[in-house]
Amino acid sequence: MLPLISCKDMALPAPTDNDRRADDQRIRDGLGLHPLTIPLGVLRDTPHTLRGRERVSCVVGRDAAGFRLVDIGSRRSCSVALDIGTTNLVATLCDNVAGNDLLTVQAENPQIAFGSDILTRLHHAMSGRAGELSGTLITGINRLIARLCSEAGFEPKDVHGLTVAGNTVMSHFFLGLDVSTIPVDPFVPVTRTPGFFTASELGLDIHPRAAVYVFPNAGSYVGGDIVAGILASGLASSDETSVLIDVGTNAEVAIGNRDWILVGAGAAGPALEEGISLIGRRARKGIIYDVSITGEDVRCSTFDNAPPEGICGSGMVSLLHELYASGIVDKSGSLRAGARHVTERNGEQSFRIDCSGGEDLAITQSELSNFMKSKAAMFTLLLVLTRAVGVGFKDIRRVYVAGALGTGIDVRKAAGIGMLPGWEPGIITPLGNASLAGARLLLKNGDLIKEIDSISERITYKHMHDDPEFMKEFLGAVFIPHTDLSLLKV
Amino acid sequence: MLPLISCKDMALPAPTDNDRRADDQRIRDGLGLHPLTIPLGVLRDTPHTLRGRERVSCVVGRDAAGFRLVDIGSRRSCSVALDIGTTNLVATLCDNVAGNDLLTVQAENPQIAFGSDILTRLHHAMSGRAGELSGTLITGINRLIARLCSEAGFEPKDVHGLTVAGNTVMSHFFLGLDVSTIPVDPFVPVTRTPGFFTASELGLDIHPRAAVYVFPNAGSYVGGDIVAGILASGLASSDETSVLIDVGTNAEVAIGNRDWILVGAGAAGPALEEGISLIGRRARKGIIYDVSITGEDVRCSTFDNAPPEGICGSGMVSLLHELYASGIVDKSGSLRAGARHVTERNGEQSFRIDCSGGEDLAITQSELSNFMKSKAAMFTLLLVLTRAVGVGFKDIRRVYVAGALGTGIDVRKAAGIGMLPGWEPGIITPLGNASLAGARLLLKNGDLIKEIDSISERITYKHMHDDPEFMKEFLGAVFIPHTDLSLLKV
């Protein structure tokens, strides 16, 4: 198992009358990696770097053909795993010599200046501003990596590798590729298998010869982020059938095993990420992940027990469960006028989450209704996908939960509101940012390239946006927990 | 058999609901070449090129891994084969669509401004002027290719492929690689196997993604020009043992068959190319290739029967033979003072070649002495190399003669002066510029890459510069025809 970017400090015998191997051959023999491409830039540096030295450090990356010598003579080396989300960019820096992850940082995707949703950005791109959208993204990534390097004590030129997971539109923007065919029937991207590039051809301010790998997609609706998430879950290498639930700006579900993988994405719009409700936030210190309502009393649990500043996806699941259990919302998710802590604000009902010592946080009816749609979409996705492959909920051995829902979710409450079937908590594995985790895994083991290709080839996509069965089942799922309780059984 | 650069105009079905292959996949499937690299630049152009078209033209080159899509949508395509000689650059343009060679042009290697011999140029390069030497060469090549394109009716951006054969120093200058270790014991180049590059990384003014292939060398003294020449001769694919004689700025001999190849290069300095004697020229219209002296009468045969302007290598062989046969020079190659047409000029004897209607051409004693050394080096090379592999002159089934000697040589006269053993004229095959011929062959058949690698790996080099046997045998060969006639026997 060799990392995607490996560093080797090796002895290099000087040429003699009995050893007239060319400089590049001595390096090849020393590395023993085949096939190895040595770029012209490295060849040009080689004699100066070797002269008078008995040892040389080599940084070896990969390309489509095999291995590629990224640099020689460099003293430090790191790599970055990057998740390009529609809303956020998240990046982890890994020390290539020590082999450990050092730091993860996050920033807003600066394309948000062109619109928070992907369709608006596509519209801008198709109106002649594609270059701006790509340029803005690259600038934002350069800024994020510069910050990451600065905080971790590296120089951007020390970054010799970059793995990139993003949805198909984000990957195309990243590569400067045309996006105009992606949202238009028959939804065909320029490429499904981007593979390897060098930093210089992408305008990235890292080592110009750094190996940049972009995860393959499985079509316009199943991006490299999902492929990376499936890799991180391990779903695709198991004999048993598992489910991966990823809730980000969109809700996506993958079901499968080592033989087949079916992916569906939710049509019911935004789910649980920050930006959806006014107080919605990603899981971090001070964010509510659990709520309990007893009588008049509303208690919130926050990460690190800090004063509450917002609520994450798991907190929303818990909140809706408690609101329903205490009769504050009805089966349809509507706040009852006059119930405890319910007041009218700006012409709509609103529930005030009184957290001792914290701010006065509130959630509106329309935010609750959006969440009802999200939870309904999630369950319907699970129902329709398992049904499509003839698998019952009871046959699922493991459920990986990634994204906004992943951290701190109370599985029984999720089942209680009909968002998940009644799975035992023990089979649930939280993954956090699975897309980033997949990109990080590849940094640790470059041999995963084959597994990644295999995953993207095994994926079948079930289009839900205009699926009559999905729409029919969805209508029963926008109630708490469901109009047909038998469907929730495991 | 696929050319190095192949053009395919193919039907490309538009995507439908039942055919959601990505753009790049439809191109891959249409081409059916594996493995195929599609560079980022092509991916970026693809949607615009495909839109609204039912057919697309693809230009496919090679790289170390397999195939590489150089361009799509281009209407014209050509390739260039280039021989980088120390003295001259020679290039042939080949139409990639029709598959035929259109034109060959030649220009002086502009590095001559830094010295006519390679050692002076190496000295300059090692004194901090390497960048200038490389830059001058690239500029000269750009100029030559621009002229070639202009005369053949192409644009430089239509050049999608370039094959380059040159000695090890020239190849290193071409690639911008350090040359300083090449002339210094233990004579180790930066690379033996340069392989493929793109035009843009070399600063060539042709299509920026053009595939540029540089022939491998077999060490500092056996360059890609010799490897290309051996390829062109067919010596390396025959069961029978043959000899290849290439006389350019240096004299080189290869002997071998499909199992082994031994190469030696002459120490006795410059041989027969233009620049060696004042009137020395490459074979072309108006150049003397044969001389006959009968009594007072000196008759010259020139190419195209044009008025004589100079003398080529074959002409020199013939001249020395006739001078000796008519007693104008003695066994040691010295002009006899007072002999017919011999006069003293600038303090040395000189023979005036009176050609009816032509200019008054003359050859000096020092020029004749240089040629004596060249012919002695040539024979000694043949003697020592055949002896080294235990093969007699009689065992040689074919003799390929390339370079300045190749055109119009009279084999009996060459044997008469002891330059060649007494081989039957029927076994001699003239090759012209064998290095260029090898570079052209590769354009016609890209599969030859493997054969070229195999040739360069099979070559053993016998170093003659300080070989005691060579020096001893050389001393007997600087007489006409030789001090030991038995050695000339076949």
PDB file of C-alpha atoms in Angstrom, chain A residues 150-307:
ATOM      1  CA  SER A 150       0.070  28.661   6.556  1.00  0.00           C
ATOM      2  CA  GLU A 151      -1.689  27.161   9.578  1.00  0.00           C
ATOM      3  CA  ALA A 152       0.102  23.828   9.180  1.00  0.00           C
ATOM      4  CA  GLY A 153       3.549  25.341   8.616  1.00  0.00           C
ATOM      5  CA  PHE A 154       3.965  24.453   4.926  1.00  0.00           C
ATOM      6  CA  GLU A 155       4.479  26.482   1.771  1.00  0.00           C
ATOM      7  CA  PRO A 156       1.933  26.086  -1.063  1.00  0.00           C
ATOM      8  CA  LYS A 157       4.805  24.860  -3.286  1.00  0.00           C
ATOM      9  CA  ASP A 158       5.228  21.943  -0.866  1.00  0.00           C
ATOM     10  CA  VAL A 159       1.787  20.653  -1.909  1.00  0.00           C
ATOM     11  CA  HIS A 160       2.628  17.791  -4.293  1.00  0.00           C
ATOM     12  CA  GLY A 161      -0.787  16.148  -4.465  1.00  0.00           C
ATOM     13  CA  LEU A 162      -4.443  17.126  -4.445  1.00  0.00           C
ATOM     14  CA  THR A 163      -7.490  14.850  -4.456  1.00  0.00           C
ATOM     15  CA  VAL A 164     -10.763  16.501  -5.381  1.00  0.00           C
ATOM     16  CA  ALA A 165     -14.286  15.250  -4.738  1.00  0.00           C
ATOM     17  CA  GLY A 166     -17.251  17.301  -5.833  1.00  0.00           C
ATOM     18  CA  ASN A 167     -20.533  16.897  -7.633  1.00  0.00           C
ATOM     19  CA  THR A 168     -20.420  16.728 -11.417  1.00  0.00           C
ATOM     20  CA  VAL A 169     -21.090  20.436 -11.907  1.00  0.00           C
ATOM     21  CA  MET A 170     -18.448  21.479  -9.355  1.00  0.00           C
ATOM     22  CA  SER A 171     -15.890  19.085 -10.866  1.00  0.00           C
ATOM     23  CA  HIS A 172     -16.548  20.549 -14.304  1.00  0.00           C
ATOM     24  CA  PHE A 173     -16.189  24.117 -13.013  1.00  0.00           C
ATOM     25  CA  PHE A 174     -12.958  23.081 -11.281  1.00  0.00           C
ATOM     26  CA  LEU A 175     -11.556  21.708 -14.542  1.00  0.00           C
ATOM     27  CA  GLY A 176     -12.768  24.647 -16.629  1.00  0.00           C
ATOM     28  CA  LEU A 177     -15.035  22.336 -18.633  1.00  0.00           C
ATOM     29  CA  ASP A 178     -18.300  23.255 -20.301  1.00  0.00           C
ATOM     30  CA  VAL A 179     -21.292  22.649 -17.991  1.00  0.00           C
ATOM     31  CA  SER A 180     -24.058  23.575 -20.414  1.00  0.00           C
ATOM     32  CA  THR A 181     -25.116  20.033 -21.291  1.00  0.00           C
ATOM     33  CA  ILE A 182     -25.282  18.842 -17.678  1.00  0.00           C
ATOM     34  CA  PRO A 183     -28.710  20.288 -16.721  1.00  0.00           C
ATOM     35  CA  VAL A 184     -30.293  19.672 -20.129  1.00  0.00           C
ATOM     36  CA  ASP A 185     -31.895  16.401 -21.214  1.00  0.00           C
ATOM     37  CA  PRO A 186     -30.253  13.857 -21.743  1.00  0.00           C
ATOM     38  CA  PHE A 187     -27.956  15.234 -18.983  1.00  0.00           C
ATOM     39  CA  VAL A 188     -24.543  14.350 -20.432  1.00  0.00           C
ATOM     40  CA  PRO A 189     -21.331  15.703 -18.876  1.00  0.00           C
ATOM     41  CA  VAL A 190     -18.109  16.343 -20.803  1.00  0.00           C
ATOM     42  CA  THR A 191     -16.365  13.592 -18.870  1.00  0.00           C
ATOM     43  CA  ARG A 192     -17.212  10.901 -16.379  1.00  0.00           C
ATOM     44  CA  THR A 193     -13.588  10.013 -15.676  1.00  0.00           C
ATOM     45  CA  PRO A 194     -11.476  13.139 -15.275  1.00  0.00           C
ATOM     46  CA  GLY A 195      -8.532  11.374 -13.603  1.00  0.00           C
ATOM     47  CA  PHE A 196      -5.156  13.077 -13.245  1.00  0.00           C
ATOM     48  CA  PHE A 197      -4.007  16.586 -14.097  1.00  0.00           C
ATOM     49  CA  THR A 198      -1.064  18.767 -13.148  1.00  0.00           C
ATOM     50  CA  ALA A 199      -1.566  21.801 -10.937  1.00  0.00           C
ATOM     51  CA  SER A 200      -0.139  24.202 -13.522  1.00  0.00           C
ATOM     52  CA  GLU A 201      -2.705  23.374 -16.187  1.00  0.00           C
ATOM     53  CA  LEU A 202      -5.494  24.106 -13.695  1.00  0.00           C
ATOM     54  CA  GLY A 203      -4.078  27.413 -12.466  1.00  0.00           C
ATOM     55  CA  LEU A 204      -3.566  26.106  -8.932  1.00  0.00           C
ATOM     56  CA  ASP A 205      -0.982  27.910  -6.793  1.00  0.00           C
ATOM     57  CA  ILE A 206       0.672  24.770  -5.479  1.00  0.00           C
ATOM     58  CA  HIS A 207       3.688  22.898  -6.875  1.00  0.00           C
ATOM     59  CA  PRO A 208       3.211  23.288 -10.647  1.00  0.00           C
ATOM     60  CA  ARG A 209       3.807  19.569 -11.229  1.00  0.00           C
ATOM     61  CA  ALA A 210       1.596  18.455  -8.326  1.00  0.00           C
ATOM     62  CA  ALA A 211      -0.618  15.482  -9.210  1.00  0.00           C
ATOM     63  CA  VAL A 212      -4.262  16.543  -9.082  1.00  0.00           C
ATOM     64  CA  TYR A 213      -6.835  13.754  -9.083  1.00  0.00           C
ATOM     65  CA  VAL A 214     -10.518  14.449  -9.669  1.00  0.00           C
ATOM     66  CA  PHE A 215     -12.927  11.694  -8.619  1.00  0.00           C
ATOM     67  CA  PRO A 216     -15.005  10.168 -11.417  1.00  0.00           C
ATOM     68  CA  ASN A 217     -18.732  10.763 -11.554  1.00  0.00           C
ATOM     69  CA  ALA A 218     -21.430   8.330 -12.585  1.00  0.00           C
ATOM     70  CA  GLY A 219     -23.365  10.836 -14.658  1.00  0.00           C
ATOM     71  CA  SER A 220     -24.690  14.338 -14.231  1.00  0.00           C
ATOM     72  CA  TYR A 221     -26.546  13.515 -10.994  1.00  0.00           C
ATOM     73  CA  VAL A 222     -24.064  11.208  -9.270  1.00  0.00           C
ATOM     74  CA  GLY A 223     -20.915  13.175  -8.696  1.00  0.00           C
ATOM     75  CA  GLY A 224     -17.424  12.392  -7.546  1.00  0.00           C
ATOM     76  CA  ASP A 225     -18.519  13.416  -4.052  1.00  0.00           C
ATOM     77  CA  ILE A 226     -20.905  10.439  -3.919  1.00  0.00           C
ATOM     78  CA  VAL A 227     -18.307   8.104  -5.380  1.00  0.00           C
ATOM     79  CA  ALA A 228     -15.817   9.318  -2.746  1.00  0.00           C
ATOM     80  CA  GLY A 229     -18.426   8.861  -0.027  1.00  0.00           C
ATOM     81  CA  ILE A 230     -19.153   5.295  -1.147  1.00  0.00           C
ATOM     82  CA  LEU A 231     -15.404   4.618  -1.081  1.00  0.00           C
ATOM     83  CA  ALA A 232     -15.142   6.009   2.445  1.00  0.00           C
ATOM     84  CA  SER A 233     -18.099   3.953   3.685  1.00  0.00           C
ATOM     85  CA  GLY A 234     -16.692   0.638   2.532  1.00  0.00           C
ATOM     86  CA  LEU A 235     -20.149  -0.245   1.185  1.00  0.00           C
ATOM     87  CA  ALA A 236     -18.720  -1.226  -2.188  1.00  0.00           C
ATOM     88  CA  SER A 237     -16.307  -3.796  -0.826  1.00  0.00           C
ATOM     89  CA  SER A 238     -18.715  -5.756   1.384  1.00  0.00           C
ATOM     90  CA  ASP A 239     -20.640  -8.928   0.631  1.00  0.00           C
ATOM     91  CA  GLU A 240     -23.531  -7.609   2.713  1.00  0.00           C
ATOM     92  CA  THR A 241     -25.901  -4.993   1.382  1.00  0.00           C
ATOM     93  CA  SER A 242     -25.570  -1.614   3.082  1.00  0.00           C
ATOM     94  CA  VAL A 243     -27.022   1.844   2.713  1.00  0.00           C
ATOM     95  CA  LEU A 244     -25.226   5.183   2.585  1.00  0.00           C
ATOM     96  CA  ILE A 245     -27.274   8.279   3.353  1.00  0.00           C
ATOM     97  CA  ASP A 246     -25.613  11.586   2.529  1.00  0.00           C
ATOM     98  CA  VAL A 247     -27.420  14.766   3.309  1.00  0.00           C
ATOM     99  CA  GLY A 248     -25.784  17.902   2.099  1.00  0.00           C
ATOM    100  CA  THR A 249     -27.286  20.585  -0.101  1.00  0.00           C
ATOM    101  CA  ASN A 250     -29.081  17.650  -1.672  1.00  0.00           C
ATOM    102  CA  ALA A 251     -30.121  14.312  -0.149  1.00  0.00           C
ATOM    103  CA  GLU A 252     -28.613  11.227  -1.721  1.00  0.00           C
ATOM    104  CA  VAL A 253     -28.911   7.570  -0.925  1.00  0.00           C
ATOM    105  CA  ALA A 254     -26.749   4.714  -2.163  1.00  0.00           C
ATOM    106  CA  ILE A 255     -27.621   1.074  -1.604  1.00  0.00           C
ATOM    107  CA  GLY A 256     -25.427  -1.820  -2.615  1.00  0.00           C
ATOM    108  CA  ASN A 257     -22.549  -4.187  -2.017  1.00  0.00           C
ATOM    109  CA  ARG A 258     -19.454  -5.431  -3.852  1.00  0.00           C
ATOM    110  CA  ASP A 259     -21.572  -6.500  -6.828  1.00  0.00           C
ATOM    111  CA  TRP A 260     -23.960  -3.638  -7.481  1.00  0.00           C
ATOM    112  CA  ILE A 261     -24.733  -0.102  -6.318  1.00  0.00           C
ATOM    113  CA  LEU A 262     -27.938   1.859  -6.860  1.00  0.00           C
ATOM    114  CA  VAL A 263     -27.970   5.598  -6.220  1.00  0.00           C
ATOM    115  CA  GLY A 264     -30.934   7.951  -5.990  1.00  0.00           C
ATOM    116  CA  ALA A 265     -31.112  11.642  -5.200  1.00  0.00           C
ATOM    117  CA  GLY A 266     -33.987  13.428  -3.555  1.00  0.00           C
ATOM    118  CA  ALA A 267     -36.257  15.728  -5.514  1.00  0.00           C
ATOM    119  CA  ALA A 268     -37.806  17.342  -2.438  1.00  0.00           C
ATOM    120  CA  GLY A 269     -35.231  20.028  -2.314  1.00  0.00           C
ATOM    121  CA  PRO A 270     -32.936  21.229   0.408  1.00  0.00           C
ATOM    122  CA  ALA A 271     -32.523  19.061   3.423  1.00  0.00           C
ATOM    123  CA  LEU A 272     -30.657  19.866   6.543  1.00  0.00           C
ATOM    124  CA  GLU A 273     -27.577  21.864   5.831  1.00  0.00           C
ATOM    125  CA  GLU A 274     -26.959  25.323   7.128  1.00  0.00           C
ATOM    126  CA  GLY A 275     -28.716  28.021   5.172  1.00  0.00           C
ATOM    127  CA  ILE A 276     -31.925  26.019   5.002  1.00  0.00           C
ATOM    128  CA  SER A 277     -33.368  27.411   8.206  1.00  0.00           C
ATOM    129  CA  LEU A 278     -32.210  30.736   9.566  1.00  0.00           C
ATOM    130  CA  ILE A 279     -30.567  29.061  12.551  1.00  0.00           C
ATOM    131  CA  GLY A 280     -29.412  25.930  10.692  1.00  0.00           C
ATOM    132  CA  ARG A 281     -25.696  25.248  11.092  1.00  0.00           C
ATOM    133  CA  ARG A 282     -23.132  22.525  10.496  1.00  0.00           C
ATOM    134  CA  ALA A 283     -22.185  20.470  13.544  1.00  0.00           C
ATOM    135  CA  ARG A 284     -19.580  22.296  15.621  1.00  0.00           C
ATOM    136  CA  LYS A 285     -19.132  23.796  19.095  1.00  0.00           C
ATOM    137  CA  GLY A 286     -22.297  25.497  20.356  1.00  0.00           C
ATOM    138  CA  ILE A 287     -24.615  23.861  17.844  1.00  0.00           C
ATOM    139  CA  ILE A 288     -27.678  21.993  19.124  1.00  0.00           C
ATOM    140  CA  TYR A 289     -27.665  18.282  18.259  1.00  0.00           C
ATOM    141  CA  ASP A 290     -30.407  17.103  20.638  1.00  0.00           C
ATOM    142  CA  VAL A 291     -33.568  18.615  22.117  1.00  0.00           C
ATOM    143  CA  SER A 292     -35.876  17.262  24.817  1.00  0.00           C
ATOM    144  CA  ILE A 293     -39.249  18.744  25.704  1.00  0.00           C
ATOM    145  CA  THR A 294     -40.840  17.782  29.031  1.00  0.00           C
ATOM    146  CA  GLY A 295     -43.888  19.734  30.009  1.00  0.00           C
ATOM    147  CA  GLU A 296     -42.973  23.420  29.885  1.00  0.00           C
ATOM    148  CA  ASP A 297     -39.294  22.556  29.833  1.00  0.00           C
ATOM    149  CA  VAL A 298     -37.222  22.656  26.606  1.00  0.00           C
ATOM    150  CA  ARG A 299     -33.669  21.385  27.030  1.00  0.00           C
ATOM    151  CA  CYS A 300     -30.974  21.563  24.346  1.00  0.00           C
ATOM    152  CA  SER A 301     -27.709  19.624  24.111  1.00  0.00           C
ATOM    153  CA  THR A 302     -24.949  21.442  22.228  1.00  0.00           C
ATOM    154  CA  PHE A 303     -21.557  20.269  21.030  1.00  0.00           C
ATOM    155  CA  ASP A 304     -18.925  20.971  23.703  1.00  0.00           C
ATOM    156  CA  ASN A 305     -21.743  22.126  25.977  1.00  0.00           C
ATOM    157  CA  ALA A 306     -21.231  25.641  24.679  1.00  0.00           C
ATOM    158  CA  PRO A 307     -23.997  28.254  24.656  1.00  0.00           C
TER     159      PRO A 307
END
